[in-house]
Amino acid sequence: MEESNTKLTKKGGGRLCCICNQRRAALKRPKTLEQICRECFYEVFEEEIHQVIVDNQLFKPGERIAIGASGGKDSTVLACVLAELNRRHNYGLDLFLLSVDEGITGYRDDSLETVKRNEVQYGLPLKIVSYKDLYGWTMDEIVKMIGLKNNCTFCGVFRRQALDRGASLLKVDKVATGHNADDIAETVLLNILRGDIARLSRCTSIVTGEDGPIPRCKPFKYTYEKEIVMYAYFKRLDYFSTECIYSPNAYRGFAREFIKDLERIRPRAILDIIKSGEDFRISTSTKMPEQGTCERCGYISSQKWCKACVLLEGLNRGLPKMGIGRSSRGLNNDPKKDKYMKQGNGTKSIENKQCGSLDF
């Protein structure tokens, strides 16, 4: 048997796939370091995601699922794989593409063209919601006011809420996002470095927001970024690969580089960090923020105003730093500023209502 394998290996000009033992290996899996052929890679890649979906009961037959689509590799592969698995395993899902237009010229406008092509390629309806329509601001306008520092704070907060608002318009049961294993490992490290106990306790959950308007799930929780790139490359998927022009100095980038360094030394380090995050236990004596609803827009919040409304108020009043860092609590805790949060009784009312235009 060994002689036969040796001959086949020499005849094919390379190693045989360690799974089928018939075709020539085309790649080495970053997660396991196995040398496998393309066909076996497609099969194991898709089957692992299917098992994650089944084991965690991410979906139920008949549910409407919005796929957060940015046009990048993660969301494009997610749309491709979910559409395929939905057909192959008869999940019985109604799938939609949901995109957020942040208003970044030369980046998001180009990536949305990719999403529009994906709409045709996968036969999935597309819904686009924009910062301009929801908040009255584009990211280009925000960066023009605040500069390149802290701009990711605005974008991240607004995007999370915009996804929920778009999902509400589509009347979906869940939003599936393309967050992969690398993203989750990075988030674990960031929350440790920031000492953010509240987020640390839920950042490894495969389903989040169950107490909010619309839950979110991460089918790629245990899927390596490199393998997503390989899948997209070998399948020749149509995706947009340019990085956001406003995020080269994002704090997350430092955690990302550290994760990549660890992966080079020990590929399983990514899964180990996720496992460590899953095993964290928060002391029962630790006081956690209590979830409520924003008095202004009705969105889920642990303060009187949600973070998006605080940031938006700062922008509209020409005080963008008011919503950054520790000062972001000013609107919620400062009696002198609390008057802006009350309506009627002779106090100032909020004229800009874009953020509160949708009910949850």
Short mmCIF file of N, CA and C in Angstrom, two decimals, residues 71-216:
data_model
loop_
_atom_site.label_atom_id
_atom_site.label_comp_id
_atom_site.label_asym_id
_atom_site.label_seq_id
_atom_site.Cartn_x
_atom_site.Cartn_y
_atom_site.Cartn_z
N GLY A 71 -19.72 42.86 1.41
CA GLY A 71 -19.00 42.70 0.14
C GLY A 71 -17.61 42.14 0.35
N GLY A 72 -17.17 42.04 1.62
CA GLY A 72 -15.86 41.49 1.94
C GLY A 72 -15.86 39.97 1.89
N LYS A 73 -14.69 39.38 2.15
CA LYS A 73 -14.53 37.93 2.03
C LYS A 73 -15.41 37.16 3.00
N ASP A 74 -15.49 37.61 4.26
CA ASP A 74 -16.25 36.87 5.28
C ASP A 74 -17.73 36.80 4.94
N SER A 75 -18.33 37.95 4.67
CA SER A 75 -19.76 37.96 4.41
C SER A 75 -20.10 37.32 3.07
N THR A 76 -19.20 37.43 2.08
CA THR A 76 -19.44 36.80 0.79
C THR A 76 -19.40 35.29 0.90
N VAL A 77 -18.40 34.77 1.62
CA VAL A 77 -18.32 33.32 1.82
C VAL A 77 -19.50 32.84 2.67
N LEU A 78 -19.90 33.63 3.67
CA LEU A 78 -21.04 33.26 4.50
C LEU A 78 -22.31 33.14 3.65
N ALA A 79 -22.53 34.11 2.77
CA ALA A 79 -23.71 34.07 1.91
C ALA A 79 -23.67 32.85 0.99
N CYS A 80 -22.51 32.57 0.42
CA CYS A 80 -22.34 31.43 -0.47
C CYS A 80 -22.59 30.12 0.26
N VAL A 81 -21.96 29.95 1.43
CA VAL A 81 -22.06 28.69 2.18
C VAL A 81 -23.46 28.49 2.75
N LEU A 82 -24.05 29.55 3.32
CA LEU A 82 -25.40 29.41 3.87
C LEU A 82 -26.42 29.08 2.79
N ALA A 83 -26.29 29.71 1.63
CA ALA A 83 -27.20 29.41 0.53
C ALA A 83 -27.05 27.95 0.11
N GLU A 84 -25.81 27.46 0.06
CA GLU A 84 -25.56 26.07 -0.32
C GLU A 84 -26.06 25.09 0.74
N LEU A 85 -25.74 25.35 2.00
CA LEU A 85 -26.17 24.44 3.07
C LEU A 85 -27.68 24.44 3.23
N ASN A 86 -28.30 25.59 3.00
CA ASN A 86 -29.76 25.69 3.09
C ASN A 86 -30.42 24.76 2.06
N ARG A 87 -29.82 24.70 0.87
CA ARG A 87 -30.34 23.80 -0.17
C ARG A 87 -30.00 22.33 0.13
N ARG A 88 -28.73 22.11 0.50
CA ARG A 88 -28.25 20.73 0.67
C ARG A 88 -28.90 20.03 1.84
N HIS A 89 -29.05 20.74 2.96
CA HIS A 89 -29.58 20.12 4.18
C HIS A 89 -31.02 20.51 4.48
N ASN A 90 -31.63 21.22 3.54
CA ASN A 90 -33.04 21.58 3.68
C ASN A 90 -33.33 22.26 5.01
N TYR A 91 -32.59 23.34 5.31
CA TYR A 91 -32.83 24.10 6.54
C TYR A 91 -34.22 24.75 6.54
N GLY A 92 -34.71 25.05 5.35
CA GLY A 92 -36.02 25.71 5.26
C GLY A 92 -35.99 27.17 5.64
N LEU A 93 -34.88 27.85 5.32
CA LEU A 93 -34.71 29.26 5.70
C LEU A 93 -35.01 30.18 4.52
N ASP A 94 -35.52 31.37 4.83
CA ASP A 94 -35.62 32.45 3.85
C ASP A 94 -34.44 33.38 4.11
N LEU A 95 -33.51 33.43 3.17
CA LEU A 95 -32.28 34.20 3.35
C LEU A 95 -32.34 35.54 2.63
N PHE A 96 -31.76 36.55 3.28
CA PHE A 96 -31.70 37.90 2.72
C PHE A 96 -30.29 38.45 2.92
N LEU A 97 -29.88 39.36 2.06
CA LEU A 97 -28.64 40.10 2.25
C LEU A 97 -29.00 41.47 2.83
N LEU A 98 -28.28 41.86 3.88
CA LEU A 98 -28.51 43.15 4.52
C LEU A 98 -27.19 43.92 4.59
N SER A 99 -27.15 45.08 3.95
CA SER A 99 -25.92 45.88 3.91
C SER A 99 -26.13 47.25 4.54
N VAL A 100 -25.06 47.77 5.11
CA VAL A 100 -25.06 49.10 5.70
C VAL A 100 -24.15 49.99 4.89
N ASP A 101 -24.69 51.09 4.41
CA ASP A 101 -23.90 52.07 3.67
C ASP A 101 -23.48 53.18 4.63
N GLU A 102 -22.21 53.12 5.06
CA GLU A 102 -21.71 54.11 6.01
C GLU A 102 -21.46 55.47 5.37
N GLY A 103 -21.40 55.49 4.05
CA GLY A 103 -21.11 56.76 3.38
C GLY A 103 -19.63 57.05 3.34
N ILE A 104 -18.83 56.08 2.86
CA ILE A 104 -17.37 56.25 2.74
C ILE A 104 -17.02 56.18 1.26
N THR A 105 -16.77 57.31 0.68
CA THR A 105 -16.49 57.39 -0.76
C THR A 105 -15.20 56.65 -1.11
N GLY A 106 -15.26 55.85 -2.17
CA GLY A 106 -14.08 55.11 -2.60
C GLY A 106 -13.88 53.81 -1.86
N TYR A 107 -14.75 53.51 -0.92
CA TYR A 107 -14.66 52.24 -0.19
C TYR A 107 -16.01 51.55 -0.14
N ARG A 108 -16.96 52.10 0.61
CA ARG A 108 -18.23 51.43 0.74
C ARG A 108 -19.06 51.47 -0.54
N ASP A 109 -18.98 52.57 -1.28
CA ASP A 109 -19.74 52.63 -2.53
C ASP A 109 -19.26 51.54 -3.50
N ASP A 110 -17.95 51.26 -3.51
CA ASP A 110 -17.41 50.21 -4.38
C ASP A 110 -17.80 48.82 -3.86
N SER A 111 -17.71 48.61 -2.54
CA SER A 111 -18.03 47.29 -1.98
C SER A 111 -19.50 46.95 -2.15
N LEU A 112 -20.36 47.96 -2.12
CA LEU A 112 -21.79 47.71 -2.30
C LEU A 112 -22.09 47.24 -3.72
N GLU A 113 -21.27 47.62 -4.68
CA GLU A 113 -21.44 47.11 -6.04
C GLU A 113 -21.19 45.60 -6.06
N THR A 114 -20.24 45.15 -5.23
CA THR A 114 -19.98 43.71 -5.11
C THR A 114 -21.19 43.01 -4.51
N VAL A 115 -21.76 43.61 -3.46
CA VAL A 115 -22.94 43.01 -2.82
C VAL A 115 -24.10 42.90 -3.81
N LYS A 116 -24.25 43.91 -4.65
CA LYS A 116 -25.33 43.88 -5.64
C LYS A 116 -25.13 42.75 -6.64
N ARG A 117 -23.86 42.45 -6.96
CA ARG A 117 -23.59 41.30 -7.84
C ARG A 117 -23.86 40.00 -7.11
N ASN A 118 -23.53 39.95 -5.81
CA ASN A 118 -23.83 38.76 -5.00
C ASN A 118 -25.32 38.49 -4.95
N GLU A 119 -26.11 39.56 -4.92
CA GLU A 119 -27.57 39.41 -4.91
C GLU A 119 -28.03 38.58 -6.10
N VAL A 120 -27.44 38.83 -7.25
CA VAL A 120 -27.79 38.10 -8.46
C VAL A 120 -27.18 36.70 -8.45
N GLN A 121 -25.91 36.61 -8.04
CA GLN A 121 -25.20 35.34 -8.07
C GLN A 121 -25.84 34.28 -7.16
N TYR A 122 -26.29 34.69 -5.97
CA TYR A 122 -26.84 33.73 -5.02
C TYR A 122 -28.36 33.75 -4.97
N GLY A 123 -28.98 34.65 -5.73
CA GLY A 123 -30.43 34.71 -5.76
C GLY A 123 -31.03 35.11 -4.42
N LEU A 124 -30.37 36.02 -3.70
CA LEU A 124 -30.84 36.44 -2.38
C LEU A 124 -31.26 37.91 -2.43
N PRO A 125 -32.44 38.26 -1.96
CA PRO A 125 -32.89 39.66 -1.94
C PRO A 125 -31.96 40.52 -1.10
N LEU A 126 -31.75 41.76 -1.53
CA LEU A 126 -30.82 42.67 -0.85
C LEU A 126 -31.54 43.89 -0.31
N LYS A 127 -31.21 44.26 0.94
CA LYS A 127 -31.70 45.49 1.56
C LYS A 127 -30.50 46.32 2.00
N ILE A 128 -30.48 47.60 1.63
CA ILE A 128 -29.39 48.50 2.03
C ILE A 128 -29.95 49.62 2.90
N VAL A 129 -29.35 49.83 4.07
CA VAL A 129 -29.71 50.96 4.92
C VAL A 129 -28.48 51.85 5.04
N SER A 130 -28.69 53.17 5.12
CA SER A 130 -27.56 54.09 5.12
C SER A 130 -27.52 54.95 6.38
N TYR A 131 -26.30 55.32 6.77
CA TYR A 131 -26.13 56.25 7.89
C TYR A 131 -26.84 57.56 7.61
N LYS A 132 -26.77 58.01 6.36
CA LYS A 132 -27.36 59.30 6.02
C LYS A 132 -28.86 59.30 6.28
N ASP A 133 -29.54 58.23 5.89
CA ASP A 133 -30.99 58.14 6.10
C ASP A 133 -31.34 57.97 7.57
N LEU A 134 -30.54 57.15 8.29
CA LEU A 134 -30.86 56.85 9.68
C LEU A 134 -30.43 57.95 10.65
N TYR A 135 -29.26 58.53 10.41
CA TYR A 135 -28.68 59.46 11.38
C TYR A 135 -28.49 60.89 10.86
N GLY A 136 -28.61 61.05 9.55
CA GLY A 136 -28.40 62.38 8.99
C GLY A 136 -26.94 62.71 8.73
N TRP A 137 -26.05 61.72 8.94
CA TRP A 137 -24.61 61.92 8.75
C TRP A 137 -24.04 60.75 7.96
N THR A 138 -23.02 61.03 7.14
CA THR A 138 -22.21 59.97 6.53
C THR A 138 -20.90 59.91 7.29
N MET A 139 -20.16 58.80 7.15
CA MET A 139 -18.86 58.72 7.80
C MET A 139 -17.88 59.74 7.24
N ASP A 140 -18.00 60.05 5.95
CA ASP A 140 -17.14 61.10 5.38
C ASP A 140 -17.35 62.42 6.11
N GLU A 141 -18.62 62.74 6.39
CA GLU A 141 -18.94 63.99 7.09
C GLU A 141 -18.47 63.94 8.54
N ILE A 142 -18.61 62.78 9.17
CA ILE A 142 -18.18 62.64 10.57
C ILE A 142 -16.66 62.79 10.69
N VAL A 143 -15.93 62.13 9.79
CA VAL A 143 -14.47 62.20 9.82
C VAL A 143 -14.00 63.63 9.53
N LYS A 144 -14.72 64.31 8.66
CA LYS A 144 -14.37 65.70 8.36
C LYS A 144 -14.48 66.57 9.61
N MET A 145 -15.41 66.22 10.50
CA MET A 145 -15.59 67.00 11.72
C MET A 145 -14.62 66.57 12.83
N ILE A 146 -14.44 65.26 13.01
CA ILE A 146 -13.68 64.79 14.17
C ILE A 146 -12.26 64.36 13.85
N GLY A 147 -11.92 64.17 12.57
CA GLY A 147 -10.61 63.69 12.22
C GLY A 147 -10.54 62.17 12.24
N LEU A 148 -9.34 61.62 12.12
CA LEU A 148 -9.17 60.17 12.03
C LEU A 148 -9.04 59.49 13.38
N LYS A 149 -9.08 60.26 14.46
CA LYS A 149 -9.01 59.66 15.78
C LYS A 149 -10.43 59.45 16.31
N ASN A 150 -10.69 58.25 16.82
CA ASN A 150 -12.00 57.89 17.40
C ASN A 150 -13.11 57.72 16.37
N ASN A 151 -12.79 57.81 15.08
CA ASN A 151 -13.85 57.66 14.08
C ASN A 151 -14.43 56.25 14.07
N CYS A 152 -13.61 55.24 14.43
CA CYS A 152 -14.11 53.86 14.45
C CYS A 152 -15.15 53.66 15.56
N THR A 153 -15.06 54.47 16.61
CA THR A 153 -16.06 54.40 17.68
C THR A 153 -17.44 54.76 17.12
N PHE A 154 -17.49 55.86 16.40
CA PHE A 154 -18.76 56.29 15.80
C PHE A 154 -19.29 55.23 14.84
N CYS A 155 -18.41 54.76 13.97
CA CYS A 155 -18.83 53.83 12.93
C CYS A 155 -19.32 52.50 13.52
N GLY A 156 -18.59 51.98 14.51
CA GLY A 156 -18.98 50.70 15.12
C GLY A 156 -20.33 50.77 15.80
N VAL A 157 -20.54 51.85 16.57
CA VAL A 157 -21.81 52.02 17.28
C VAL A 157 -22.96 52.19 16.30
N PHE A 158 -22.78 53.04 15.31
CA PHE A 158 -23.84 53.29 14.34
C PHE A 158 -24.13 52.05 13.50
N ARG A 159 -23.08 51.28 13.15
CA ARG A 159 -23.30 50.11 12.30
C ARG A 159 -24.10 49.03 13.04
N ARG A 160 -23.76 48.82 14.30
CA ARG A 160 -24.50 47.80 15.07
C ARG A 160 -25.99 48.13 15.10
N GLN A 161 -26.31 49.39 15.36
CA GLN A 161 -27.71 49.77 15.43
C GLN A 161 -28.36 49.77 14.04
N ALA A 162 -27.60 50.17 13.03
CA ALA A 162 -28.14 50.19 11.66
C ALA A 162 -28.50 48.78 11.20
N LEU A 163 -27.69 47.77 11.57
CA LEU A 163 -28.01 46.39 11.23
C LEU A 163 -29.34 45.97 11.84
N ASP A 164 -29.54 46.34 13.11
CA ASP A 164 -30.81 46.00 13.77
C ASP A 164 -31.98 46.71 13.10
N ARG A 165 -31.78 47.95 12.70
CA ARG A 165 -32.86 48.69 12.06
C ARG A 165 -33.19 48.10 10.69
N GLY A 166 -32.16 47.70 9.95
CA GLY A 166 -32.39 47.06 8.66
C GLY A 166 -33.08 45.72 8.83
N ALA A 167 -32.66 44.96 9.86
CA ALA A 167 -33.27 43.66 10.12
C ALA A 167 -34.73 43.82 10.51
N SER A 168 -35.03 44.90 11.24
CA SER A 168 -36.42 45.18 11.61
C SER A 168 -37.28 45.46 10.38
N LEU A 169 -36.72 46.20 9.42
CA LEU A 169 -37.45 46.49 8.19
C LEU A 169 -37.71 45.21 7.39
N LEU A 170 -36.76 44.27 7.43
CA LEU A 170 -36.91 43.01 6.71
C LEU A 170 -37.79 42.01 7.47
N LYS A 171 -38.06 42.33 8.76
CA LYS A 171 -38.87 41.46 9.61
C LYS A 171 -38.25 40.05 9.71
N VAL A 172 -36.92 40.02 9.94
CA VAL A 172 -36.23 38.74 10.06
C VAL A 172 -36.21 38.27 11.51
N ASP A 173 -35.92 36.99 11.68
CA ASP A 173 -35.85 36.40 13.02
C ASP A 173 -34.46 36.48 13.62
N LYS A 174 -33.42 36.48 12.75
CA LYS A 174 -32.03 36.55 13.21
C LYS A 174 -31.19 37.24 12.16
N VAL A 175 -30.04 37.74 12.62
CA VAL A 175 -29.03 38.26 11.71
C VAL A 175 -27.80 37.38 11.83
N ALA A 176 -27.32 36.84 10.70
CA ALA A 176 -26.10 36.04 10.69
C ALA A 176 -24.95 36.93 10.24
N THR A 177 -23.89 36.98 11.02
CA THR A 177 -22.74 37.82 10.68
C THR A 177 -21.52 36.96 10.36
N GLY A 178 -20.57 37.53 9.63
CA GLY A 178 -19.39 36.79 9.20
C GLY A 178 -18.23 36.83 10.17
N HIS A 179 -18.49 37.12 11.46
CA HIS A 179 -17.39 37.13 12.44
C HIS A 179 -16.75 35.75 12.50
N ASN A 180 -15.43 35.70 12.27
CA ASN A 180 -14.72 34.42 12.26
C ASN A 180 -13.94 34.20 13.55
N ALA A 181 -13.23 33.07 13.62
CA ALA A 181 -12.50 32.71 14.83
C ALA A 181 -11.45 33.76 15.19
N ASP A 182 -10.77 34.30 14.19
CA ASP A 182 -9.75 35.34 14.44
C ASP A 182 -10.39 36.58 15.08
N ASP A 183 -11.56 36.99 14.54
CA ASP A 183 -12.26 38.16 15.08
C ASP A 183 -12.62 37.96 16.55
N ILE A 184 -13.12 36.77 16.88
CA ILE A 184 -13.57 36.50 18.26
C ILE A 184 -12.37 36.44 19.20
N ALA A 185 -11.27 35.82 18.76
CA ALA A 185 -10.06 35.78 19.59
C ALA A 185 -9.54 37.19 19.85
N GLU A 186 -9.56 38.03 18.81
CA GLU A 186 -9.16 39.43 18.98
C GLU A 186 -10.04 40.14 20.00
N THR A 187 -11.34 39.90 19.93
CA THR A 187 -12.27 40.56 20.84
C THR A 187 -12.05 40.13 22.28
N VAL A 188 -11.74 38.85 22.49
CA VAL A 188 -11.43 38.37 23.84
C VAL A 188 -10.24 39.14 24.40
N LEU A 189 -9.17 39.26 23.61
CA LEU A 189 -7.98 39.98 24.06
C LEU A 189 -8.28 41.45 24.32
N LEU A 190 -9.02 42.08 23.42
CA LEU A 190 -9.34 43.50 23.58
C LEU A 190 -10.14 43.74 24.86
N ASN A 191 -11.10 42.89 25.14
CA ASN A 191 -11.92 43.07 26.34
C ASN A 191 -11.12 42.84 27.62
N ILE A 192 -10.13 41.95 27.55
CA ILE A 192 -9.24 41.75 28.71
C ILE A 192 -8.39 43.00 28.91
N LEU A 193 -7.81 43.51 27.82
CA LEU A 193 -6.95 44.70 27.90
C LEU A 193 -7.72 45.92 28.39
N ARG A 194 -8.98 46.03 28.00
CA ARG A 194 -9.81 47.16 28.40
C ARG A 194 -10.46 46.96 29.76
N GLY A 195 -10.41 45.73 30.27
CA GLY A 195 -11.08 45.44 31.53
C GLY A 195 -12.58 45.52 31.41
N ASP A 196 -13.10 45.19 30.22
CA ASP A 196 -14.54 45.29 29.97
C ASP A 196 -15.21 43.97 30.34
N ILE A 197 -15.60 43.84 31.61
CA ILE A 197 -16.18 42.59 32.10
C ILE A 197 -17.50 42.27 31.42
N ALA A 198 -18.32 43.28 31.21
CA ALA A 198 -19.64 43.05 30.62
C ALA A 198 -19.52 42.43 29.23
N ARG A 199 -18.66 42.98 28.39
CA ARG A 199 -18.50 42.43 27.04
C ARG A 199 -17.73 41.12 27.05
N LEU A 200 -16.78 40.99 27.98
CA LEU A 200 -15.99 39.76 28.06
C LEU A 200 -16.89 38.56 28.35
N SER A 201 -17.94 38.79 29.12
CA SER A 201 -18.81 37.68 29.52
C SER A 201 -19.68 37.17 28.37
N ARG A 202 -19.81 37.97 27.29
CA ARG A 202 -20.68 37.53 26.20
C ARG A 202 -20.02 37.52 24.83
N CYS A 203 -18.75 37.94 24.73
CA CYS A 203 -18.14 38.11 23.41
C CYS A 203 -17.88 36.78 22.70
N THR A 204 -17.83 35.66 23.44
CA THR A 204 -17.62 34.37 22.79
C THR A 204 -18.93 33.64 22.52
N SER A 205 -20.05 34.23 22.89
CA SER A 205 -21.34 33.57 22.65
C SER A 205 -21.60 33.49 21.15
N ILE A 206 -22.06 32.32 20.71
CA ILE A 206 -22.32 32.16 19.28
C ILE A 206 -23.63 32.83 18.88
N VAL A 207 -24.51 33.04 19.86
CA VAL A 207 -25.73 33.81 19.64
C VAL A 207 -25.77 34.93 20.67
N THR A 208 -25.94 36.16 20.21
CA THR A 208 -26.01 37.30 21.11
C THR A 208 -27.28 38.10 20.83
N GLY A 209 -27.60 39.00 21.77
CA GLY A 209 -28.74 39.88 21.56
C GLY A 209 -30.09 39.21 21.70
N GLU A 210 -30.13 38.07 22.41
CA GLU A 210 -31.41 37.38 22.57
C GLU A 210 -32.39 38.18 23.43
N ASP A 211 -31.85 39.09 24.25
CA ASP A 211 -32.71 39.95 25.05
C ASP A 211 -32.99 41.27 24.35
N GLY A 212 -32.48 41.41 23.12
CA GLY A 212 -32.68 42.64 22.36
C GLY A 212 -33.72 42.45 21.27
N PRO A 213 -33.76 43.39 20.33
CA PRO A 213 -34.78 43.34 19.28
C PRO A 213 -34.65 42.13 18.36
N ILE A 214 -33.42 41.84 17.90
CA ILE A 214 -33.19 40.74 16.96
C ILE A 214 -31.87 40.05 17.29
N PRO A 215 -31.90 38.74 17.60
CA PRO A 215 -30.65 38.03 17.93
C PRO A 215 -29.69 37.98 16.74
N ARG A 216 -28.40 37.82 17.05
CA ARG A 216 -27.38 37.66 16.03
C ARG A 216 -26.63 36.36 16.27
#
